[in-house]
Amino acid sequence: MMSGKSVYSALTHDPHDERHFGAVHTPVYDSSLFTFPTLAAMERAGGDANAFVYSRGNNPTVRALEDKLAELEGGERARCFATGMGAISAAVLSSVRTGDHIVCVDQAYGPARELMGGYLKRLGIDTTFVDGASVDDIVKAIRPETRLLYLESPSSLLFELQDLRRCAAIARERGIRTIVDNTWATPCYQNPLALGIDLVVHSLTKYAGGHSDAMGGAVVGSAEAIAALSGGELVLFGAVMLPQTASVILRGLRTLPLRMERHQAGGFAVAAYLSSLPFVDRVRHPGLTSHPQHALARSQMSGYGGLLSFEAGKDRARLARFVDSLAYFRIGFSWGGYESLVSLQEGAAGRPRTVRPVVRLYVGLEDPADLIADLASAFRAAGFVHPEEVHNDDGEDRD
Ligand SMILES: Cc1ncc(COP(=O)(O)O)c(C=O)c1O
């Protein structure tokens, strides 16, 4: 949040707007087109990239959400898309052309990796994947034809960070554009544009919407970069957000900082519990002092979300029993809603440096004490020797 205003005020205050009869929540303008009193007025609007002419280009409800996101990220302009991947594809494609080269972190979201490493090959665009934790590896991968450095910090399975200030400076002096997927930290806890990054992308399907009932994406950046993308990938590919969806996401966004506080507290409670277990080899959460990049996290983020992962041995079948025994944590991908989730992921799924099964937990808005009790009982059901059982010398089964 870069304007100096608190995120709470930015998200809950809209000025009185006569256009909407003073309605506090922006109405859903579900019109596909907008008409004009005269031909001259229509022609004037046709020359204005921000005018409301046709809803594939601009829509007032979607604009209300875009304006909020731009303010939160400290960008000049934001554009919304039907999904996070719609936003990512548009941001990437607006940054490169045939013959260009991309450097991308190897822990980026799978379909984003597939877009760059697979799909774009067809268009003659080559991508090198690097260990984002190493600035040296990023620099070494840069070629004369590199035009884009694509980052995701923290990444959403192993929670690895990139040094955003250094990456931005290195790229800028070489004329390379930078994009950061900021979905994990949200604009509440990280503002990449203020660190020198060119474009921020979000899956609004996650925390921004916050209720697992809508999909969306956004790109935020300078007016110039966003104008190019609006006239190009947004309007030409047409993966635009519907006004009905914008209304739902805008409603969710109002409580984002409140929810993030709660996810942060729950995430820390679960991470501390997991860290105390003798059979857990590693807990991955950038807010823990045990995280190898914790100092970097503190220098570029002001808080943490509720998505974390851990490793507990290599026995996949046992970990699958643990997952199946959970009650509060429902089995599913995605995150950012009110409900806690669990998934079991492996290196095979495009995550080359993951060598053992990783359990990913999303800590929702339930009471952390209930979630920890759920985890403890699932560990026992899967045959892990839980500390309470070790210290249980009265012979009673406390399950
Ligand atoms: C980090 C991250 N970025 C982007 C996306 C893509 O968003 P969407 O599913 O809205 O297309 C996801 C989806 O899981 C994600 O986890």
Coordinates of N, CA and C in Angstrom, one line a residue, residues 7 11 41 46 61-62 73 84 112 121 126 136-137 167 196 259 265 284 290 299 336 338 340 369 396:
V7 N -4.3 0.3 4.4 CA -5.1 -0.6 3.5 C -6.6 -0.7 4.0
L11 N -9.6 0.3 1.4 CA -10.5 -0.8 0.9 C -11.9 -0.6 1.4
A41 N -20.2 12.3 -29.8 CA -19.8 11.8 -28.4 C -19.3 10.4 -28.6
G46 N -14.5 6.7 -28.6 CA -13.8 5.8 -29.4 C -12.3 6.1 -29.3
T61 N -18.1 -1.5 -13.4 CA -17.9 -2.4 -12.2 C -16.5 -3.0 -12.1
V62 N -16.1 -3.4 -13.3 CA -14.7 -4.0 -13.3 C -13.7 -2.8 -13.0
E73 N -1.6 -1.6 -4.8 CA -0.3 -2.0 -5.3 C 0.6 -0.8 -5.5
G84 N -6.5 -15.8 -13.0 CA -5.1 -15.4 -12.8 C -4.2 -15.7 -14.0
A112 N 2.0 -21.3 -15.5 CA 2.8 -20.2 -16.0 C 4.2 -20.7 -16.5
K121 N 7.4 -21.6 -27.0 CA 8.5 -22.2 -27.9 C 8.0 -22.1 -29.3
D126 N 12.2 -18.4 -26.3 CA 13.0 -19.4 -25.5 C 13.0 -19.0 -24.0
D136 N 22.9 -14.8 -8.5 CA 24.0 -15.1 -9.5 C 23.4 -16.0 -10.6
D137 N 22.6 -17.0 -10.3 CA 22.1 -17.8 -11.3 C 21.2 -17.0 -12.3
C167 N 16.8 -8.0 -8.1 CA 16.4 -8.4 -9.4 C 15.9 -7.3 -10.3
G196 N 10.8 -1.6 -7.4 CA 11.4 -1.4 -8.7 C 10.9 -2.4 -9.8
R259 N -8.8 -10.5 7.0 CA -8.7 -11.9 6.8 C -7.2 -12.3 6.8
A265 N -1.9 -15.3 11.5 CA -1.8 -15.8 12.9 C -2.0 -17.3 12.9
R284 N 8.2 -25.3 5.7 CA 8.5 -24.2 4.8 C 7.5 -23.1 5.0
S290 N 13.7 -20.1 11.0 CA 14.4 -21.3 10.4 C 14.4 -21.2 8.9
S299 N 12.9 -8.1 4.9 CA 13.3 -6.8 4.2 C 12.4 -6.4 3.1
G336 N -6.7 -19.5 -0.3 CA -7.1 -18.1 -0.3 C -8.6 -17.9 0.2
Y338 N -11.9 -19.2 2.8 CA -12.1 -19.2 4.3 C -11.8 -20.6 4.8
S340 N -9.8 -24.3 5.2 CA -8.5 -24.9 5.2 C -8.4 -26.0 4.2
A369 N -6.7 -23.7 17.0 CA -6.6 -24.8 18.0 C -7.3 -26.0 17.4
E396 N -3.2 -44.3 29.3 CA -4.5 -44.1 28.6 C -4.4 -43.6 27.2

